């Protein structure tokens, strides 16, 4: 009975406890690493540009945010270039770029990033005379931060 209890009850319980602790240690390490990376980014001199951030996605759409040169969020929107007529998404991006004088577009490197890059690249080629560039940026740690209490405190309206 003791051996049965040990193998059937005690070892699985200890195993679950071990993995729970290891998962928490990993999550804490990930937040620490993200914090270090974010601090390095935030300590860089200001870009002095209006930046559009694009978080690519297929079925859930691409999340768009435009931030001022002082890092204030000017507007947010969701576009659906891959599930609805592409012209609607292009029109929305064009209006945001022209309406806010966007000079830099940062495209996240997650799912649908290459397709979003092609969309933005084509749009910028059509918009001759507009001084706007794009770049692909790492999304590493972004989802951990966006789901954290810190993000809710810092950007409660988003």
PDB file of C-alpha atoms in Angstrom:
ATOM      1  CA  UNK A   1       0.000   0.000   0.000  1.00  0.00           C
ATOM      2  CA  UNK A   2       2.874   2.355   0.824  1.00  0.00           C
ATOM      3  CA  UNK A   3       4.580   1.585  -2.485  1.00  0.00           C
ATOM      4  CA  UNK A   4       1.299   2.050  -4.362  1.00  0.00           C
ATOM      5  CA  UNK A   5       0.688   5.407  -2.647  1.00  0.00           C
ATOM      6  CA  UNK A   6       4.232   6.497  -3.385  1.00  0.00           C
ATOM      7  CA  UNK A   7       4.062   5.633  -7.115  1.00  0.00           C
ATOM      8  CA  UNK A   8       0.437   6.558  -7.763  1.00  0.00           C
ATOM      9  CA  UNK A   9       0.037   9.657  -5.598  1.00  0.00           C
ATOM     10  CA  UNK A  10       3.270  11.053  -4.197  1.00  0.00           C
ATOM     11  CA  UNK A  11       5.576  10.967  -7.272  1.00  0.00           C
ATOM     12  CA  UNK A  12       3.015  12.551  -9.647  1.00  0.00           C
ATOM     13  CA  UNK A  13       2.307  15.260  -7.075  1.00  0.00           C
ATOM     14  CA  UNK A  14       6.013  16.005  -6.662  1.00  0.00           C
ATOM     15  CA  UNK A  15       6.471  15.978 -10.437  1.00  0.00           C
ATOM     16  CA  UNK A  16       3.655  18.531 -10.913  1.00  0.00           C
ATOM     17  CA  UNK A  17       5.094  20.721  -8.152  1.00  0.00           C
ATOM     18  CA  UNK A  18       8.549  20.583  -9.737  1.00  0.00           C
ATOM     19  CA  UNK A  19       7.201  21.615 -13.149  1.00  0.00           C
ATOM     20  CA  UNK A  20       5.078  24.376 -11.597  1.00  0.00           C
ATOM     21  CA  UNK A  21       8.202  25.855  -9.968  1.00  0.00           C
ATOM     22  CA  UNK A  22      10.241  25.476 -13.177  1.00  0.00           C
ATOM     23  CA  UNK A  23       7.514  27.196 -15.237  1.00  0.00           C
ATOM     24  CA  UNK A  24       7.388  30.087 -12.772  1.00  0.00           C
ATOM     25  CA  UNK A  25      11.189  30.425 -12.834  1.00  0.00           C
ATOM     26  CA  UNK A  26      11.105  30.459 -16.653  1.00  0.00           C
ATOM     27  CA  UNK A  27       8.317  33.070 -16.730  1.00  0.00           C
ATOM     28  CA  UNK A  28      10.217  35.258 -14.250  1.00  0.00           C
ATOM     29  CA  UNK A  29      13.403  34.941 -16.328  1.00  0.00           C
ATOM     30  CA  UNK A  30      11.488  35.843 -19.509  1.00  0.00           C
ATOM     31  CA  UNK A  31      10.021  38.957 -17.880  1.00  0.00           C
ATOM     32  CA  UNK A  32      13.459  39.939 -16.568  1.00  0.00           C
ATOM     33  CA  UNK A  33      15.019  39.518 -20.014  1.00  0.00           C
ATOM     34  CA  UNK A  34      12.205  41.493 -21.636  1.00  0.00           C
ATOM     35  CA  UNK A  35      12.608  44.210 -19.002  1.00  0.00           C
ATOM     36  CA  UNK A  36      16.326  44.512 -19.774  1.00  0.00           C
ATOM     37  CA  UNK A  37      15.656  44.658 -23.531  1.00  0.00           C
ATOM     38  CA  UNK A  38      12.850  47.182 -23.100  1.00  0.00           C
ATOM     39  CA  UNK A  39      14.986  49.396 -20.872  1.00  0.00           C
ATOM     40  CA  UNK A  40      17.738  49.403 -23.512  1.00  0.00           C
ATOM     41  CA  UNK A  41      15.214  50.402 -26.159  1.00  0.00           C
ATOM     42  CA  UNK A  42      13.644  53.100 -24.002  1.00  0.00           C
ATOM     43  CA  UNK A  43      17.014  54.607 -23.121  1.00  0.00           C
ATOM     44  CA  UNK A  44      17.840  55.227 -26.778  1.00  0.00           C
ATOM     45  CA  UNK A  45      17.534  58.812 -27.948  1.00  0.00           C
ATOM     46  CA  UNK A  46      14.118  59.722 -29.342  1.00  0.00           C
ATOM     47  CA  UNK A  47      13.493  58.904 -32.971  1.00  0.00           C
ATOM     48  CA  UNK A  48      11.646  62.190 -33.552  1.00  0.00           C
ATOM     49  CA  UNK A  49       9.324  60.591 -36.056  1.00  0.00           C
ATOM     50  CA  UNK A  50       5.696  59.599 -36.226  1.00  0.00           C
ATOM     51  CA  UNK A  51       5.759  55.799 -36.173  1.00  0.00           C
ATOM     52  CA  UNK A  52       3.129  53.329 -37.290  1.00  0.00           C
ATOM     53  CA  UNK A  53       3.329  49.898 -35.709  1.00  0.00           C
ATOM     54  CA  UNK A  54       1.776  46.935 -37.529  1.00  0.00           C
ATOM     55  CA  UNK A  55       1.160  43.649 -35.717  1.00  0.00           C
ATOM     56  CA  UNK A  56       0.452  41.276 -38.613  1.00  0.00           C
ATOM     57  CA  UNK A  57      -2.235  38.622 -38.516  1.00  0.00           C
ATOM     58  CA  UNK A  58      -4.316  36.604 -40.935  1.00  0.00           C
ATOM     59  CA  UNK A  59      -7.769  35.836 -39.547  1.00  0.00           C
ATOM     60  CA  UNK A  60      -7.670  38.231 -36.593  1.00  0.00           C
ATOM     61  CA  UNK A  61      -6.432  41.080 -38.781  1.00  0.00           C
ATOM     62  CA  UNK A  62      -3.445  43.386 -38.512  1.00  0.00           C
ATOM     63  CA  UNK A  63      -3.407  45.638 -35.473  1.00  0.00           C
ATOM     64  CA  UNK A  64      -2.270  49.168 -36.315  1.00  0.00           C
ATOM     65  CA  UNK A  65      -1.091  51.864 -33.899  1.00  0.00           C
ATOM     66  CA  UNK A  66       0.254  55.300 -34.733  1.00  0.00           C
ATOM     67  CA  UNK A  67       2.484  57.022 -32.170  1.00  0.00           C
ATOM     68  CA  UNK A  68       3.631  60.631 -32.176  1.00  0.00           C
ATOM     69  CA  UNK A  69       7.234  61.778 -31.993  1.00  0.00           C
ATOM     70  CA  UNK A  70       6.728  62.060 -28.216  1.00  0.00           C
ATOM     71  CA  UNK A  71       5.497  58.425 -28.022  1.00  0.00           C
ATOM     72  CA  UNK A  72       1.850  59.321 -27.433  1.00  0.00           C
ATOM     73  CA  UNK A  73      -0.614  56.897 -28.995  1.00  0.00           C
ATOM     74  CA  UNK A  74      -2.468  58.881 -31.669  1.00  0.00           C
ATOM     75  CA  UNK A  75      -4.786  56.174 -32.960  1.00  0.00           C
ATOM     76  CA  UNK A  76      -5.307  52.428 -33.116  1.00  0.00           C
ATOM     77  CA  UNK A  77      -7.168  50.359 -35.664  1.00  0.00           C
ATOM     78  CA  UNK A  78      -7.522  46.821 -36.993  1.00  0.00           C
ATOM     79  CA  UNK A  79      -7.332  46.130 -40.718  1.00  0.00           C
ATOM     80  CA  UNK A  80      -8.078  42.883 -42.531  1.00  0.00           C
ATOM     81  CA  UNK A  81      -5.950  42.777 -45.707  1.00  0.00           C
ATOM     82  CA  UNK A  82      -6.026  38.995 -46.040  1.00  0.00           C
ATOM     83  CA  UNK A  83      -9.676  38.153 -45.329  1.00  0.00           C
ATOM     84  CA  UNK A  84     -11.427  41.166 -46.873  1.00  0.00           C
ATOM     85  CA  UNK A  85     -10.794  43.193 -50.023  1.00  0.00           C
ATOM     86  CA  UNK A  86      -7.189  44.397 -49.884  1.00  0.00           C
ATOM     87  CA  UNK A  87      -8.205  47.847 -51.129  1.00  0.00           C
ATOM     88  CA  UNK A  88      -9.982  48.570 -47.818  1.00  0.00           C
ATOM     89  CA  UNK A  89      -6.794  47.898 -45.853  1.00  0.00           C
ATOM     90  CA  UNK A  90      -4.662  49.884 -48.307  1.00  0.00           C
ATOM     91  CA  UNK A  91      -7.072  52.818 -48.100  1.00  0.00           C
ATOM     92  CA  UNK A  92      -7.042  52.750 -44.278  1.00  0.00           C
ATOM     93  CA  UNK A  93      -3.220  52.630 -44.191  1.00  0.00           C
ATOM     94  CA  UNK A  94      -2.962  55.404 -46.790  1.00  0.00           C
ATOM     95  CA  UNK A  95      -5.285  57.639 -44.736  1.00  0.00           C
ATOM     96  CA  UNK A  96      -3.306  56.975 -41.544  1.00  0.00           C
ATOM     97  CA  UNK A  97       0.055  57.620 -43.228  1.00  0.00           C
ATOM     98  CA  UNK A  98      -1.082  60.867 -44.829  1.00  0.00           C
ATOM     99  CA  UNK A  99      -3.311  62.008 -41.964  1.00  0.00           C
ATOM    100  CA  UNK A 100      -0.620  61.631 -39.299  1.00  0.00           C
ATOM    101  CA  UNK A 101       2.453  62.260 -41.501  1.00  0.00           C
ATOM    102  CA  UNK A 102       3.877  58.830 -40.665  1.00  0.00           C
ATOM    103  CA  UNK A 103       7.577  58.554 -41.544  1.00  0.00           C
ATOM    104  CA  UNK A 104       8.406  55.065 -40.231  1.00  0.00           C
ATOM    105  CA  UNK A 105       6.367  51.858 -40.280  1.00  0.00           C
ATOM    106  CA  UNK A 106       7.472  49.046 -37.945  1.00  0.00           C
ATOM    107  CA  UNK A 107       6.119  45.628 -38.971  1.00  0.00           C
ATOM    108  CA  UNK A 108       6.229  42.830 -36.399  1.00  0.00           C
ATOM    109  CA  UNK A 109       8.055  39.667 -37.463  1.00  0.00           C
ATOM    110  CA  UNK A 110       5.285  37.261 -36.415  1.00  0.00           C
ATOM    111  CA  UNK A 111       2.654  35.412 -38.415  1.00  0.00           C
ATOM    112  CA  UNK A 112       1.823  37.108 -41.746  1.00  0.00           C
ATOM    113  CA  UNK A 113       4.777  39.507 -41.520  1.00  0.00           C
ATOM    114  CA  UNK A 114       6.036  38.789 -45.044  1.00  0.00           C
ATOM    115  CA  UNK A 115       2.560  39.241 -46.517  1.00  0.00           C
ATOM    116  CA  UNK A 116       2.151  42.491 -44.556  1.00  0.00           C
ATOM    117  CA  UNK A 117       5.569  43.646 -45.731  1.00  0.00           C
ATOM    118  CA  UNK A 118       4.499  43.073 -49.349  1.00  0.00           C
ATOM    119  CA  UNK A 119       1.299  45.059 -48.716  1.00  0.00           C
ATOM    120  CA  UNK A 120       3.182  48.003 -47.160  1.00  0.00           C
ATOM    121  CA  UNK A 121       5.957  47.911 -49.750  1.00  0.00           C
ATOM    122  CA  UNK A 122       3.464  48.024 -52.605  1.00  0.00           C
ATOM    123  CA  UNK A 123       1.492  50.817 -50.966  1.00  0.00           C
ATOM    124  CA  UNK A 124       4.585  52.959 -50.371  1.00  0.00           C
ATOM    125  CA  UNK A 125       5.637  52.497 -54.016  1.00  0.00           C
ATOM    126  CA  UNK A 126       2.219  53.779 -55.094  1.00  0.00           C
ATOM    127  CA  UNK A 127       2.501  56.778 -52.754  1.00  0.00           C
ATOM    128  CA  UNK A 128       5.228  58.571 -54.670  1.00  0.00           C
ATOM    129  CA  UNK A 129       6.604  61.651 -52.931  1.00  0.00           C
ATOM    130  CA  UNK A 130       5.713  60.429 -49.430  1.00  0.00           C
ATOM    131  CA  UNK A 131       8.763  60.202 -47.179  1.00  0.00           C
ATOM    132  CA  UNK A 132       7.972  56.960 -45.358  1.00  0.00           C
ATOM    133  CA  UNK A 133      10.078  53.839 -44.805  1.00  0.00           C
ATOM    134  CA  UNK A 134       9.322  50.497 -43.226  1.00  0.00           C
ATOM    135  CA  UNK A 135      11.290  47.989 -41.220  1.00  0.00           C
ATOM    136  CA  UNK A 136      10.690  44.534 -39.762  1.00  0.00           C
ATOM    137  CA  UNK A 137      11.018  44.430 -35.971  1.00  0.00           C
ATOM    138  CA  UNK A 138      11.212  41.584 -33.477  1.00  0.00           C
ATOM    139  CA  UNK A 139       8.057  40.741 -31.560  1.00  0.00           C
ATOM    140  CA  UNK A 140      10.033  38.763 -28.964  1.00  0.00           C
ATOM    141  CA  UNK A 141       8.565  39.408 -25.540  1.00  0.00           C
ATOM    142  CA  UNK A 142       5.739  41.608 -26.816  1.00  0.00           C
ATOM    143  CA  UNK A 143       2.978  39.115 -26.039  1.00  0.00           C
ATOM    144  CA  UNK A 144       4.391  38.504 -22.550  1.00  0.00           C
ATOM    145  CA  UNK A 145       4.370  42.249 -21.896  1.00  0.00           C
ATOM    146  CA  UNK A 146       0.952  42.913 -23.458  1.00  0.00           C
ATOM    147  CA  UNK A 147      -0.671  40.324 -21.188  1.00  0.00           C
ATOM    148  CA  UNK A 148       1.050  41.628 -18.055  1.00  0.00           C
ATOM    149  CA  UNK A 149      -0.340  43.822 -15.292  1.00  0.00           C
ATOM    150  CA  UNK A 150       2.343  46.389 -16.099  1.00  0.00           C
ATOM    151  CA  UNK A 151       0.981  46.871 -19.604  1.00  0.00           C
ATOM    152  CA  UNK A 152      -2.542  47.343 -18.258  1.00  0.00           C
ATOM    153  CA  UNK A 153      -1.253  49.995 -15.833  1.00  0.00           C
ATOM    154  CA  UNK A 154       0.839  51.801 -18.460  1.00  0.00           C
ATOM    155  CA  UNK A 155      -1.730  51.717 -21.281  1.00  0.00           C
ATOM    156  CA  UNK A 156      -5.137  51.177 -19.686  1.00  0.00           C
ATOM    157  CA  UNK A 157      -7.135  52.299 -22.735  1.00  0.00           C
ATOM    158  CA  UNK A 158      -5.519  49.690 -24.985  1.00  0.00           C
TER     159      UNK A 158
END
